[in-house]
PDB file of C-alpha atoms in Angstrom:
ATOM      1  CA  UNK A   5      99.474  94.038  92.460  1.00  0.00           C
ATOM      2  CA  UNK A   6      99.105  97.769  92.935  1.00  0.00           C
ATOM      3  CA  UNK A   7      97.604 100.103  90.735  1.00  0.00           C
ATOM      4  CA  UNK A   8      99.703 101.155  87.750  1.00  0.00           C
ATOM      5  CA  UNK A   9      99.468 104.407  89.158  1.00  0.00           C
ATOM      6  CA  UNK A  10     100.798 103.823  92.295  1.00  0.00           C
ATOM      7  CA  UNK A  11     104.432 105.015  92.675  1.00  0.00           C
ATOM      8  CA  UNK A  12     106.856 107.050  94.349  1.00  0.00           C
ATOM      9  CA  UNK A  13     106.359 110.541  93.667  1.00  0.00           C
ATOM     10  CA  UNK A  14     109.178 111.856  95.297  1.00  0.00           C
ATOM     11  CA  UNK A  15     111.975 111.461  98.197  1.00  0.00           C
ATOM     12  CA  UNK A  16     112.513 114.473 100.571  1.00  0.00           C
ATOM     13  CA  UNK A  17     116.002 115.090 101.511  1.00  0.00           C
ATOM     14  CA  UNK A  18     116.836 117.102 104.783  1.00  0.00           C
ATOM     15  CA  UNK A  19     119.618 119.421 104.168  1.00  0.00           C
ATOM     16  CA  UNK A  20     121.534 122.056 106.155  1.00  0.00           C
ATOM     17  CA  UNK A  21     122.582 124.057 103.077  1.00  0.00           C
ATOM     18  CA  UNK A  22     120.330 124.227 100.083  1.00  0.00           C
ATOM     19  CA  UNK A  23     122.684 125.671  97.414  1.00  0.00           C
ATOM     20  CA  UNK A  24     125.482 123.155  98.337  1.00  0.00           C
ATOM     21  CA  UNK A  25     123.336 120.273  98.297  1.00  0.00           C
ATOM     22  CA  UNK A  26     121.705 121.204  95.326  1.00  0.00           C
ATOM     23  CA  UNK A  27     125.432 121.901  93.422  1.00  0.00           C
ATOM     24  CA  UNK A  28     126.218 117.741  93.804  1.00  0.00           C
ATOM     25  CA  UNK A  29     122.879 117.149  92.386  1.00  0.00           C
ATOM     26  CA  UNK A  30     123.628 119.622  89.383  1.00  0.00           C
ATOM     27  CA  UNK A  31     127.237 119.230  88.851  1.00  0.00           C
ATOM     28  CA  UNK A  32     127.757 115.573  89.516  1.00  0.00           C
ATOM     29  CA  UNK A  33     124.366 114.075  88.592  1.00  0.00           C
ATOM     30  CA  UNK A  34     123.395 116.462  86.036  1.00  0.00           C
ATOM     31  CA  UNK A  35     120.016 117.037  87.391  1.00  0.00           C
ATOM     32  CA  UNK A  36     118.766 120.878  87.092  1.00  0.00           C
ATOM     33  CA  UNK A  37     117.042 121.888  90.309  1.00  0.00           C
ATOM     34  CA  UNK A  38     113.551 123.548  90.292  1.00  0.00           C
ATOM     35  CA  UNK A  39     112.817 127.608  91.189  1.00  0.00           C
ATOM     36  CA  UNK A  40     113.002 127.110  94.958  1.00  0.00           C
ATOM     37  CA  UNK A  41     109.648 127.083  96.949  1.00  0.00           C
ATOM     38  CA  UNK A  42     108.855 127.588 100.459  1.00  0.00           C
ATOM     39  CA  UNK A  43     106.052 125.620 102.913  1.00  0.00           C
ATOM     40  CA  UNK A  44     106.383 125.298 106.465  1.00  0.00           C
ATOM     41  CA  UNK A  45     109.086 126.901 107.418  1.00  0.00           C
ATOM     42  CA  UNK A  46     111.777 125.206 104.897  1.00  0.00           C
ATOM     43  CA  UNK A  47     112.874 126.035 101.548  1.00  0.00           C
ATOM     44  CA  UNK A  48     112.362 123.420  98.689  1.00  0.00           C
ATOM     45  CA  UNK A  49     113.663 122.740  95.225  1.00  0.00           C
ATOM     46  CA  UNK A  50     112.701 119.784  93.330  1.00  0.00           C
ATOM     47  CA  UNK A  51     115.358 117.916  90.903  1.00  0.00           C
ATOM     48  CA  UNK A  52     113.617 115.181  88.397  1.00  0.00           C
ATOM     49  CA  UNK A  53     115.200 111.482  88.624  1.00  0.00           C
ATOM     50  CA  UNK A  54     113.659 109.585  86.397  1.00  0.00           C
ATOM     51  CA  UNK A  55     110.122 109.150  86.781  1.00  0.00           C
ATOM     52  CA  UNK A  56     110.196 109.941  90.945  1.00  0.00           C
ATOM     53  CA  UNK A  57     111.484 113.550  92.180  1.00  0.00           C
ATOM     54  CA  UNK A  58     114.105 114.295  94.833  1.00  0.00           C
ATOM     55  CA  UNK A  59     113.410 117.216  97.245  1.00  0.00           C
ATOM     56  CA  UNK A  60     115.525 119.328  99.023  1.00  0.00           C
ATOM     57  CA  UNK A  61     114.632 121.097 102.226  1.00  0.00           C
ATOM     58  CA  UNK A  62     116.418 123.329 104.225  1.00  0.00           C
ATOM     59  CA  UNK A  63     115.319 125.008 107.177  1.00  0.00           C
ATOM     60  CA  UNK A  64     114.640 128.851 106.820  1.00  0.00           C
ATOM     61  CA  UNK A  65     113.691 129.662 110.339  1.00  0.00           C
ATOM     62  CA  UNK A  66     114.598 128.386 113.693  1.00  0.00           C
ATOM     63  CA  UNK A  67     112.555 125.688 115.199  1.00  0.00           C
ATOM     64  CA  UNK A  68     110.891 124.751 112.113  1.00  0.00           C
ATOM     65  CA  UNK A  69     110.176 120.971 111.580  1.00  0.00           C
ATOM     66  CA  UNK A  70     113.051 120.537 108.951  1.00  0.00           C
ATOM     67  CA  UNK A  71     115.220 122.396 111.664  1.00  0.00           C
ATOM     68  CA  UNK A  72     113.975 119.757 114.234  1.00  0.00           C
ATOM     69  CA  UNK A  73     114.456 117.047 112.095  1.00  0.00           C
ATOM     70  CA  UNK A  74     118.282 117.927 111.221  1.00  0.00           C
ATOM     71  CA  UNK A  75     118.944 118.815 115.017  1.00  0.00           C
ATOM     72  CA  UNK A  76     117.941 115.305 115.905  1.00  0.00           C
ATOM     73  CA  UNK A  77     118.783 113.153 113.104  1.00  0.00           C
ATOM     74  CA  UNK A  78     121.113 114.926 110.765  1.00  0.00           C
ATOM     75  CA  UNK A  79     120.622 115.342 106.978  1.00  0.00           C
ATOM     76  CA  UNK A  80     119.229 112.789 105.445  1.00  0.00           C
ATOM     77  CA  UNK A  81     115.975 110.870 103.794  1.00  0.00           C
ATOM     78  CA  UNK A  82     113.114 113.056 105.512  1.00  0.00           C
ATOM     79  CA  UNK A  83     110.243 111.485 104.142  1.00  0.00           C
ATOM     80  CA  UNK A  84     109.004 109.383 100.985  1.00  0.00           C
ATOM     81  CA  UNK A  85     105.579 110.553  99.057  1.00  0.00           C
ATOM     82  CA  UNK A  86     103.953 107.847  97.903  1.00  0.00           C
ATOM     83  CA  UNK A  87     101.822 108.836  94.709  1.00  0.00           C
ATOM     84  CA  UNK A  88      97.882 106.665  95.098  1.00  0.00           C
ATOM     85  CA  UNK A  89      95.167 106.450  92.489  1.00  0.00           C
ATOM     86  CA  UNK A  90      92.611 107.280  95.043  1.00  0.00           C
ATOM     87  CA  UNK A  91      93.652 109.231  98.335  1.00  0.00           C
ATOM     88  CA  UNK A  92      90.368 109.116  99.882  1.00  0.00           C
ATOM     89  CA  UNK A  93      90.448 105.482  99.698  1.00  0.00           C
ATOM     90  CA  UNK A  94      94.127 104.978 101.065  1.00  0.00           C
ATOM     91  CA  UNK A  95      93.893 106.947 103.899  1.00  0.00           C
ATOM     92  CA  UNK A  96      91.866 105.844 107.170  1.00  0.00           C
ATOM     93  CA  UNK A  97      90.550 108.769 108.590  1.00  0.00           C
ATOM     94  CA  UNK A  98      91.745 109.322 112.269  1.00  0.00           C
ATOM     95  CA  UNK A  99      92.358 112.092 114.163  1.00  0.00           C
ATOM     96  CA  UNK A 100      93.892 112.657 117.775  1.00  0.00           C
ATOM     97  CA  UNK A 101      93.050 115.433 119.903  1.00  0.00           C
ATOM     98  CA  UNK A 102      95.801 116.540 122.449  1.00  0.00           C
ATOM     99  CA  UNK A 103      94.874 116.169 126.295  1.00  0.00           C
ATOM    100  CA  UNK A 104      95.518 119.698 126.817  1.00  0.00           C
ATOM    101  CA  UNK A 105      92.397 120.436 124.962  1.00  0.00           C
ATOM    102  CA  UNK A 106      90.163 117.443 126.168  1.00  0.00           C
ATOM    103  CA  UNK A 107      90.714 117.822 130.262  1.00  0.00           C
ATOM    104  CA  UNK A 108      93.608 115.162 130.210  1.00  0.00           C
ATOM    105  CA  UNK A 109      92.529 112.703 128.314  1.00  0.00           C
ATOM    106  CA  UNK A 110      93.714 111.730 124.801  1.00  0.00           C
ATOM    107  CA  UNK A 111      90.633 111.912 122.530  1.00  0.00           C
ATOM    108  CA  UNK A 112      90.943 109.734 119.172  1.00  0.00           C
ATOM    109  CA  UNK A 113      88.457 110.436 116.630  1.00  0.00           C
ATOM    110  CA  UNK A 114      87.197 108.009 113.667  1.00  0.00           C
ATOM    111  CA  UNK A 115      84.718 108.075 111.011  1.00  0.00           C
TER     112      UNK A 115
END
């Protein structure tokens, strides 16, 4: 049984037009969007939906991660964020180093 503090924190939804998408959530569902934030080439607004937020993510620049996601998949769920009580315990610390940096060999590092 998961710890009671383990839950879904938010669901990230990729959209092409942030204002258009936020209008639906505000006018139809009665949710008030937060002030926009920016991260990784995207503009983001959060909408509280019970104890889970919906994050709308729209690209600010071409070839940003959200722009590439939209080009490949179209609008829709981009990610789900799980809140866990102990992030270090939940993660497996593994990293990969690209072959371009290691003379052609994919290198995996672990702790």
